[in-house]
mmCIF file with all atom_site columns, C-alpha atoms in Angstrom:
data_model
loop_
_atom_site.group_PDB
_atom_site.id
_atom_site.type_symbol
_atom_site.label_atom_id
_atom_site.label_alt_id
_atom_site.label_comp_id
_atom_site.label_asym_id
_atom_site.label_entity_id
_atom_site.label_seq_id
_atom_site.pdbx_PDB_ins_code
_atom_site.Cartn_x
_atom_site.Cartn_y
_atom_site.Cartn_z
_atom_site.occupancy
_atom_site.B_iso_or_equiv
_atom_site.pdbx_formal_charge
_atom_site.auth_seq_id
_atom_site.auth_comp_id
_atom_site.auth_asym_id
_atom_site.auth_atom_id
_atom_site.pdbx_PDB_model_num
ATOM 1   C CA . UNK U 1 1   ? 0.000   0.000  0.000   1.00 52.00 ? 19  UNK U CA 1
ATOM 2   C CA . UNK U 1 2   ? 1.437   3.346  -1.059  1.00 56.00 ? 20  UNK U CA 1
ATOM 3   C CA . UNK U 1 3   ? 1.754   6.042  1.569   1.00 55.00 ? 21  UNK U CA 1
ATOM 4   C CA . UNK U 1 4   ? 0.265   9.356  0.502   1.00 55.00 ? 22  UNK U CA 1
ATOM 5   C CA . UNK U 1 5   ? 1.978   12.583 1.526   1.00 58.00 ? 23  UNK U CA 1
ATOM 6   C CA . UNK U 1 6   ? -0.044  14.374 4.243   1.00 56.00 ? 24  UNK U CA 1
ATOM 7   C CA . UNK U 1 7   ? -0.798  17.425 2.092   1.00 57.00 ? 25  UNK U CA 1
ATOM 8   C CA . UNK U 1 8   ? -2.101  15.267 -0.740  1.00 60.00 ? 26  UNK U CA 1
ATOM 9   C CA . UNK U 1 9   ? -4.132  13.243 1.746   1.00 56.00 ? 27  UNK U CA 1
ATOM 10  C CA . UNK U 1 10  ? -5.671  16.463 3.041   1.00 52.00 ? 28  UNK U CA 1
ATOM 11  C CA . UNK U 1 11  ? -6.533  17.702 -0.441  1.00 54.00 ? 29  UNK U CA 1
ATOM 12  C CA . UNK U 1 12  ? -8.111  14.375 -1.359  1.00 57.00 ? 30  UNK U CA 1
ATOM 13  C CA . UNK U 1 13  ? -10.205 14.188 1.822   1.00 54.00 ? 31  UNK U CA 1
ATOM 14  C CA . UNK U 1 14  ? -13.662 15.460 0.915   1.00 52.00 ? 32  UNK U CA 1
ATOM 15  C CA . UNK U 1 15  ? -15.471 14.031 3.928   1.00 50.00 ? 33  UNK U CA 1
ATOM 16  C CA . UNK U 1 16  ? -13.996 16.217 6.685   1.00 54.00 ? 34  UNK U CA 1
ATOM 17  C CA . UNK U 1 17  ? -12.470 19.540 5.671   1.00 51.00 ? 35  UNK U CA 1
ATOM 18  C CA . UNK U 1 18  ? -10.886 20.018 9.086   1.00 55.00 ? 36  UNK U CA 1
ATOM 19  C CA . UNK U 1 19  ? -9.124  16.653 9.083   1.00 60.00 ? 37  UNK U CA 1
ATOM 20  C CA . UNK U 1 20  ? -5.362  16.860 9.232   1.00 62.00 ? 38  UNK U CA 1
ATOM 21  C CA . UNK U 1 21  ? -3.358  13.712 9.697   1.00 63.00 ? 39  UNK U CA 1
ATOM 22  C CA . UNK U 1 22  ? -1.067  13.442 12.684  1.00 68.00 ? 40  UNK U CA 1
ATOM 23  C CA . UNK U 1 23  ? 1.996   13.496 10.431  1.00 69.00 ? 41  UNK U CA 1
ATOM 24  C CA . UNK U 1 24  ? 0.945   16.696 8.649   1.00 71.00 ? 42  UNK U CA 1
ATOM 25  C CA . UNK U 1 25  ? 3.836   19.199 8.747   1.00 78.00 ? 43  UNK U CA 1
ATOM 26  C CA . UNK U 1 26  ? 3.383   22.040 11.247  1.00 79.00 ? 44  UNK U CA 1
ATOM 27  C CA . UNK U 1 27  ? 3.909   24.672 8.538   1.00 75.00 ? 45  UNK U CA 1
ATOM 28  C CA . UNK U 1 28  ? 0.992   23.222 6.571   1.00 76.00 ? 46  UNK U CA 1
ATOM 29  C CA . UNK U 1 29  ? -1.164  23.161 9.715   1.00 74.00 ? 47  UNK U CA 1
ATOM 30  C CA . UNK U 1 30  ? -0.344  26.829 10.385  1.00 77.00 ? 48  UNK U CA 1
ATOM 31  C CA . UNK U 1 31  ? -1.109  27.790 6.786   1.00 80.00 ? 49  UNK U CA 1
ATOM 32  C CA . UNK U 1 32  ? -4.427  25.941 6.807   1.00 78.00 ? 50  UNK U CA 1
ATOM 33  C CA . UNK U 1 33  ? -5.373  27.630 10.084  1.00 80.00 ? 51  UNK U CA 1
ATOM 34  C CA . UNK U 1 34  ? -5.094  31.029 8.411   1.00 87.00 ? 52  UNK U CA 1
ATOM 35  C CA . UNK U 1 35  ? -7.478  30.172 5.576   1.00 89.00 ? 53  UNK U CA 1
ATOM 36  C CA . UNK U 1 36  ? -10.682 30.491 7.624   1.00 89.00 ? 54  UNK U CA 1
ATOM 37  C CA . UNK U 1 37  ? -10.026 34.013 8.964   1.00 92.00 ? 55  UNK U CA 1
ATOM 38  C CA . UNK U 1 38  ? -8.711  35.114 5.569   1.00 94.00 ? 56  UNK U CA 1
ATOM 39  C CA . UNK U 1 39  ? -11.805 33.663 3.914   1.00 94.00 ? 57  UNK U CA 1
ATOM 40  C CA . UNK U 1 40  ? -14.066 35.393 6.432   1.00 95.00 ? 58  UNK U CA 1
ATOM 41  C CA . UNK U 1 41  ? -12.305 38.706 5.754   1.00 96.00 ? 59  UNK U CA 1
ATOM 42  C CA . UNK U 1 42  ? -12.538 38.387 1.967   1.00 97.00 ? 60  UNK U CA 1
ATOM 43  C CA . UNK U 1 43  ? -16.143 37.199 2.142   1.00 97.00 ? 61  UNK U CA 1
ATOM 44  C CA . UNK U 1 44  ? -17.391 39.844 4.585   1.00 98.00 ? 62  UNK U CA 1
ATOM 45  C CA . UNK U 1 45  ? -15.718 43.023 3.328   1.00 98.00 ? 63  UNK U CA 1
ATOM 46  C CA . UNK U 1 46  ? -18.132 43.418 0.400   1.00 97.00 ? 64  UNK U CA 1
ATOM 47  C CA . UNK U 1 47  ? -21.146 43.144 2.705   1.00 98.00 ? 65  UNK U CA 1
ATOM 48  C CA . UNK U 1 48  ? -19.837 45.611 5.287   1.00 98.00 ? 66  UNK U CA 1
ATOM 49  C CA . UNK U 1 49  ? -18.850 48.237 2.708   1.00 98.00 ? 67  UNK U CA 1
ATOM 50  C CA . UNK U 1 50  ? -22.014 47.724 0.677   1.00 97.00 ? 68  UNK U CA 1
ATOM 51  C CA . UNK U 1 51  ? -24.152 47.963 3.813   1.00 98.00 ? 69  UNK U CA 1
ATOM 52  C CA . UNK U 1 52  ? -22.484 51.222 4.842   1.00 98.00 ? 70  UNK U CA 1
ATOM 53  C CA . UNK U 1 53  ? -23.076 52.484 1.316   1.00 98.00 ? 71  UNK U CA 1
ATOM 54  C CA . UNK U 1 54  ? -26.814 51.841 1.807   1.00 98.00 ? 72  UNK U CA 1
ATOM 55  C CA . UNK U 1 55  ? -26.777 54.572 4.466   1.00 98.00 ? 73  UNK U CA 1
ATOM 56  C CA . UNK U 1 56  ? -24.375 56.924 2.665   1.00 98.00 ? 74  UNK U CA 1
ATOM 57  C CA . UNK U 1 57  ? -26.241 56.695 -0.663  1.00 98.00 ? 75  UNK U CA 1
ATOM 58  C CA . UNK U 1 58  ? -29.724 56.308 0.830   1.00 98.00 ? 76  UNK U CA 1
ATOM 59  C CA . UNK U 1 59  ? -31.536 58.538 -1.689  1.00 98.00 ? 77  UNK U CA 1
ATOM 60  C CA . UNK U 1 60  ? -29.919 57.012 -4.769  1.00 97.00 ? 78  UNK U CA 1
ATOM 61  C CA . UNK U 1 61  ? -30.437 53.432 -3.587  1.00 97.00 ? 79  UNK U CA 1
ATOM 62  C CA . UNK U 1 62  ? -34.025 54.192 -2.581  1.00 97.00 ? 80  UNK U CA 1
ATOM 63  C CA . UNK U 1 63  ? -34.688 55.491 -6.111  1.00 97.00 ? 81  UNK U CA 1
ATOM 64  C CA . UNK U 1 64  ? -33.061 52.365 -7.594  1.00 93.00 ? 82  UNK U CA 1
ATOM 65  C CA . UNK U 1 65  ? -35.110 50.083 -5.336  1.00 93.00 ? 83  UNK U CA 1
ATOM 66  C CA . UNK U 1 66  ? -38.282 51.980 -6.244  1.00 95.00 ? 84  UNK U CA 1
ATOM 67  C CA . UNK U 1 67  ? -37.496 51.656 -9.970  1.00 92.00 ? 85  UNK U CA 1
ATOM 68  C CA . UNK U 1 68  ? -36.993 47.911 -9.415  1.00 87.00 ? 86  UNK U CA 1
ATOM 69  C CA . UNK U 1 69  ? -40.451 47.632 -7.864  1.00 89.00 ? 87  UNK U CA 1
ATOM 70  C CA . UNK U 1 70  ? -39.308 46.928 -4.301  1.00 90.00 ? 88  UNK U CA 1
ATOM 71  C CA . UNK U 1 71  ? -42.155 47.650 -1.864  1.00 92.00 ? 89  UNK U CA 1
ATOM 72  C CA . UNK U 1 72  ? -41.458 50.449 0.667   1.00 96.00 ? 90  UNK U CA 1
ATOM 73  C CA . UNK U 1 73  ? -38.051 51.089 -0.919  1.00 96.00 ? 91  UNK U CA 1
ATOM 74  C CA . UNK U 1 74  ? -36.621 53.457 1.719   1.00 98.00 ? 92  UNK U CA 1
ATOM 75  C CA . UNK U 1 75  ? -37.326 51.017 4.550   1.00 97.00 ? 93  UNK U CA 1
ATOM 76  C CA . UNK U 1 76  ? -36.016 48.147 2.425   1.00 96.00 ? 94  UNK U CA 1
ATOM 77  C CA . UNK U 1 77  ? -32.741 49.998 1.793   1.00 97.00 ? 95  UNK U CA 1
ATOM 78  C CA . UNK U 1 78  ? -32.324 50.849 5.490   1.00 98.00 ? 96  UNK U CA 1
ATOM 79  C CA . UNK U 1 79  ? -33.125 47.315 6.673   1.00 97.00 ? 97  UNK U CA 1
ATOM 80  C CA . UNK U 1 80  ? -30.950 45.676 4.029   1.00 97.00 ? 98  UNK U CA 1
ATOM 81  C CA . UNK U 1 81  ? -28.087 48.038 4.891   1.00 98.00 ? 99  UNK U CA 1
ATOM 82  C CA . UNK U 1 82  ? -28.357 46.962 8.524   1.00 98.00 ? 100 UNK U CA 1
ATOM 83  C CA . UNK U 1 83  ? -28.503 43.288 7.571   1.00 98.00 ? 101 UNK U CA 1
ATOM 84  C CA . UNK U 1 84  ? -25.400 43.668 5.409   1.00 98.00 ? 102 UNK U CA 1
ATOM 85  C CA . UNK U 1 85  ? -23.350 45.461 8.071   1.00 98.00 ? 103 UNK U CA 1
ATOM 86  C CA . UNK U 1 86  ? -24.419 43.234 10.972  1.00 98.00 ? 104 UNK U CA 1
ATOM 87  C CA . UNK U 1 87  ? -24.193 40.000 8.969   1.00 98.00 ? 105 UNK U CA 1
ATOM 88  C CA . UNK U 1 88  ? -20.819 40.980 7.532   1.00 98.00 ? 106 UNK U CA 1
ATOM 89  C CA . UNK U 1 89  ? -19.416 41.883 10.957  1.00 98.00 ? 107 UNK U CA 1
ATOM 90  C CA . UNK U 1 90  ? -20.698 38.620 12.460  1.00 96.00 ? 108 UNK U CA 1
ATOM 91  C CA . UNK U 1 91  ? -18.916 36.636 9.761   1.00 97.00 ? 109 UNK U CA 1
ATOM 92  C CA . UNK U 1 92  ? -15.750 38.751 9.925   1.00 96.00 ? 110 UNK U CA 1
ATOM 93  C CA . UNK U 1 93  ? -15.394 38.499 13.693  1.00 95.00 ? 111 UNK U CA 1
ATOM 94  C CA . UNK U 1 94  ? -16.614 34.920 13.840  1.00 93.00 ? 112 UNK U CA 1
ATOM 95  C CA . UNK U 1 95  ? -19.170 35.627 16.539  1.00 92.00 ? 113 UNK U CA 1
ATOM 96  C CA . UNK U 1 96  ? -22.696 34.530 15.687  1.00 94.00 ? 114 UNK U CA 1
ATOM 97  C CA . UNK U 1 97  ? -21.147 33.771 12.284  1.00 95.00 ? 115 UNK U CA 1
ATOM 98  C CA . UNK U 1 98  ? -23.762 31.168 11.419  1.00 95.00 ? 116 UNK U CA 1
ATOM 99  C CA . UNK U 1 99  ? -26.589 33.605 12.153  1.00 96.00 ? 117 UNK U CA 1
ATOM 100 C CA . UNK U 1 100 ? -24.830 36.413 10.258  1.00 97.00 ? 118 UNK U CA 1
ATOM 101 C CA . UNK U 1 101 ? -24.211 34.153 7.276   1.00 98.00 ? 119 UNK U CA 1
ATOM 102 C CA . UNK U 1 102 ? -27.851 33.013 7.294   1.00 98.00 ? 120 UNK U CA 1
ATOM 103 C CA . UNK U 1 103 ? -28.975 36.662 7.292   1.00 98.00 ? 121 UNK U CA 1
ATOM 104 C CA . UNK U 1 104 ? -26.688 37.356 4.332   1.00 98.00 ? 122 UNK U CA 1
ATOM 105 C CA . UNK U 1 105 ? -27.948 34.296 2.434   1.00 98.00 ? 123 UNK U CA 1
ATOM 106 C CA . UNK U 1 106 ? -31.582 35.380 2.845   1.00 98.00 ? 124 UNK U CA 1
ATOM 107 C CA . UNK U 1 107 ? -30.709 38.929 1.755   1.00 97.00 ? 125 UNK U CA 1
ATOM 108 C CA . UNK U 1 108 ? -28.762 37.690 -1.278  1.00 98.00 ? 126 UNK U CA 1
ATOM 109 C CA . UNK U 1 109 ? -31.537 35.436 -2.555  1.00 97.00 ? 127 UNK U CA 1
ATOM 110 C CA . UNK U 1 110 ? -34.214 38.077 -1.903  1.00 95.00 ? 128 UNK U CA 1
ATOM 111 C CA . UNK U 1 111 ? -32.250 40.825 -3.650  1.00 93.00 ? 129 UNK U CA 1
ATOM 112 C CA . UNK U 1 112 ? -31.450 38.530 -6.568  1.00 95.00 ? 130 UNK U CA 1
ATOM 113 C CA . UNK U 1 113 ? -35.154 37.939 -7.127  1.00 94.00 ? 131 UNK U CA 1
ATOM 114 C CA . UNK U 1 114 ? -36.513 41.394 -6.228  1.00 90.00 ? 132 UNK U CA 1
ATOM 115 C CA . UNK U 1 115 ? -33.840 43.653 -7.734  1.00 89.00 ? 133 UNK U CA 1
ATOM 116 C CA . UNK U 1 116 ? -31.965 41.715 -10.418 1.00 91.00 ? 134 UNK U CA 1
ATOM 117 C CA . UNK U 1 117 ? -34.965 40.346 -12.333 1.00 89.00 ? 135 UNK U CA 1
ATOM 118 C CA . UNK U 1 118 ? -33.167 40.015 -15.679 1.00 93.00 ? 136 UNK U CA 1
ATOM 119 C CA . UNK U 1 119 ? -36.057 38.021 -17.144 1.00 93.00 ? 137 UNK U CA 1
ATOM 120 C CA . UNK U 1 120 ? -38.258 41.157 -17.147 1.00 92.00 ? 138 UNK U CA 1
ATOM 121 C CA . UNK U 1 121 ? -35.800 43.404 -19.003 1.00 91.00 ? 139 UNK U CA 1
ATOM 122 C CA . UNK U 1 122 ? -36.100 44.357 -22.657 1.00 93.00 ? 140 UNK U CA 1
ATOM 123 C CA . UNK U 1 123 ? -32.646 45.905 -23.057 1.00 94.00 ? 141 UNK U CA 1
ATOM 124 C CA . UNK U 1 124 ? -30.200 43.019 -23.668 1.00 95.00 ? 142 UNK U CA 1
ATOM 125 C CA . UNK U 1 125 ? -27.294 44.879 -22.029 1.00 96.00 ? 143 UNK U CA 1
ATOM 126 C CA . UNK U 1 126 ? -29.333 45.543 -18.867 1.00 93.00 ? 144 UNK U CA 1
ATOM 127 C CA . UNK U 1 127 ? -30.610 41.976 -18.893 1.00 94.00 ? 145 UNK U CA 1
ATOM 128 C CA . UNK U 1 128 ? -27.069 40.576 -19.185 1.00 96.00 ? 146 UNK U CA 1
ATOM 129 C CA . UNK U 1 129 ? -25.772 42.871 -16.424 1.00 95.00 ? 147 UNK U CA 1
ATOM 130 C CA . UNK U 1 130 ? -28.598 41.844 -14.099 1.00 94.00 ? 148 UNK U CA 1
ATOM 131 C CA . UNK U 1 131 ? -28.133 38.164 -14.955 1.00 96.00 ? 149 UNK U CA 1
ATOM 132 C CA . UNK U 1 132 ? -24.511 38.513 -13.799 1.00 97.00 ? 150 UNK U CA 1
ATOM 133 C CA . UNK U 1 133 ? -25.627 40.170 -10.538 1.00 96.00 ? 151 UNK U CA 1
ATOM 134 C CA . UNK U 1 134 ? -28.352 37.546 -10.075 1.00 97.00 ? 152 UNK U CA 1
ATOM 135 C CA . UNK U 1 135 ? -25.872 34.677 -10.471 1.00 97.00 ? 153 UNK U CA 1
ATOM 136 C CA . UNK U 1 136 ? -23.279 36.467 -8.272  1.00 97.00 ? 154 UNK U CA 1
ATOM 137 C CA . UNK U 1 137 ? -25.850 36.795 -5.501  1.00 97.00 ? 155 UNK U CA 1
ATOM 138 C CA . UNK U 1 138 ? -26.787 33.123 -5.725  1.00 98.00 ? 156 UNK U CA 1
ATOM 139 C CA . UNK U 1 139 ? -23.111 32.136 -5.685  1.00 98.00 ? 157 UNK U CA 1
ATOM 140 C CA . UNK U 1 140 ? -22.434 34.296 -2.629  1.00 98.00 ? 158 UNK U CA 1
ATOM 141 C CA . UNK U 1 141 ? -25.538 32.859 -0.936  1.00 98.00 ? 159 UNK U CA 1
ATOM 142 C CA . UNK U 1 142 ? -23.994 29.428 -1.472  1.00 98.00 ? 160 UNK U CA 1
ATOM 143 C CA . UNK U 1 143 ? -20.810 30.606 0.239   1.00 97.00 ? 161 UNK U CA 1
ATOM 144 C CA . UNK U 1 144 ? -22.862 31.987 3.128   1.00 98.00 ? 162 UNK U CA 1
ATOM 145 C CA . UNK U 1 145 ? -24.648 28.653 3.495   1.00 98.00 ? 163 UNK U CA 1
ATOM 146 C CA . UNK U 1 146 ? -21.268 26.918 3.774   1.00 96.00 ? 164 UNK U CA 1
ATOM 147 C CA . UNK U 1 147 ? -20.467 29.204 6.715   1.00 95.00 ? 165 UNK U CA 1
ATOM 148 C CA . UNK U 1 148 ? -23.862 28.352 8.230   1.00 95.00 ? 166 UNK U CA 1
ATOM 149 C CA . UNK U 1 149 ? -22.970 24.656 7.928   1.00 94.00 ? 167 UNK U CA 1
ATOM 150 C CA . UNK U 1 150 ? -19.286 24.634 8.914   1.00 89.00 ? 168 UNK U CA 1
ATOM 151 C CA . UNK U 1 151 ? -19.118 27.635 11.242  1.00 90.00 ? 169 UNK U CA 1
ATOM 152 C CA . UNK U 1 152 ? -16.459 30.351 11.374  1.00 90.00 ? 170 UNK U CA 1
ATOM 153 C CA . UNK U 1 153 ? -13.390 28.178 11.913  1.00 85.00 ? 171 UNK U CA 1
ATOM 154 C CA . UNK U 1 154 ? -10.291 29.164 13.897  1.00 82.00 ? 172 UNK U CA 1
ATOM 155 C CA . UNK U 1 155 ? -9.292  32.653 15.062  1.00 80.00 ? 173 UNK U CA 1
ATOM 156 C CA . UNK U 1 156 ? -12.841 33.743 15.791  1.00 83.00 ? 174 UNK U CA 1
ATOM 157 C CA . UNK U 1 157 ? -14.499 35.358 18.786  1.00 82.00 ? 175 UNK U CA 1
ATOM 158 C CA . UNK U 1 158 ? -16.750 32.300 19.078  1.00 74.00 ? 176 UNK U CA 1
ATOM 159 C CA . UNK U 1 159 ? -13.733 30.047 19.446  1.00 68.00 ? 177 UNK U CA 1
ATOM 160 C CA . UNK U 1 160 ? -12.246 32.309 22.122  1.00 63.00 ? 178 UNK U CA 1
ATOM 161 C CA . UNK U 1 161 ? -15.514 32.122 24.082  1.00 61.00 ? 179 UNK U CA 1
ATOM 162 C CA . UNK U 1 162 ? -15.602 28.343 23.818  1.00 60.00 ? 180 UNK U CA 1
ATOM 163 C CA . UNK U 1 163 ? -11.977 28.026 24.866  1.00 57.00 ? 181 UNK U CA 1
ATOM 164 C CA . UNK U 1 164 ? -12.828 30.183 27.891  1.00 60.00 ? 182 UNK U CA 1
ATOM 165 C CA . UNK U 1 165 ? -15.257 27.460 28.946  1.00 56.00 ? 183 UNK U CA 1
ATOM 166 C CA . UNK U 1 166 ? -18.543 29.059 27.987  1.00 46.00 ? 184 UNK U CA 1
ATOM 167 C CA . UNK U 1 167 ? -19.702 25.849 26.340  1.00 49.00 ? 185 UNK U CA 1
ATOM 168 C CA . UNK U 1 168 ? -21.435 25.446 23.023  1.00 49.00 ? 186 UNK U CA 1
ATOM 169 C CA . UNK U 1 169 ? -20.931 23.574 19.839  1.00 49.00 ? 187 UNK U CA 1
ATOM 170 C CA . UNK U 1 170 ? -17.487 22.541 18.662  1.00 52.00 ? 188 UNK U CA 1
ATOM 171 C CA . UNK U 1 171 ? -16.326 25.298 16.354  1.00 48.00 ? 189 UNK U CA 1
ATOM 172 C CA . UNK U 1 172 ? -15.844 24.280 12.768  1.00 52.00 ? 190 UNK U CA 1
ATOM 173 C CA . UNK U 1 173 ? -17.943 21.174 13.233  1.00 55.00 ? 191 UNK U CA 1
ATOM 174 C CA . UNK U 1 174 ? -20.664 20.702 10.642  1.00 57.00 ? 192 UNK U CA 1
ATOM 175 C CA . UNK U 1 175 ? -24.230 20.933 11.891  1.00 56.00 ? 193 UNK U CA 1
ATOM 176 C CA . UNK U 1 176 ? -25.742 17.485 12.236  1.00 49.00 ? 194 UNK U CA 1
#
């Protein structure tokens, strides 16, 4: 039986993304530990900045939401801005990350359907642009659902709380 190198074994393991073999080099373990916080940062920054923009550009975004047929557009822009900032911060900091990611997933699917309705557009350029935004939102919702399932991973406020003995679910463990 051939022995697989630990890194290759990790890459081929699709049943438990947190599984590292005992003989995995420490440098690889350290590198892999940085991926979750880096991923949370890269994933959340667009939501935090976009959410803040909802408040900064309230009039313009309200007009856009109204033109898209969103009911009560001003309230929708304010609420969605809050959801984006709070959800993004939850994911970034890793505290209530599953809840924050779930909020983002709901927002992304709702905005894809309510704002980026490419199927209603006559102008092919507008339709193509909104199709791209629609698919981007669905893709990002998929990423958010992965955070809901797997949790925030290492270097998160949730992990620090658990390590302090406050109890709770094992961080990074899939929901079962």
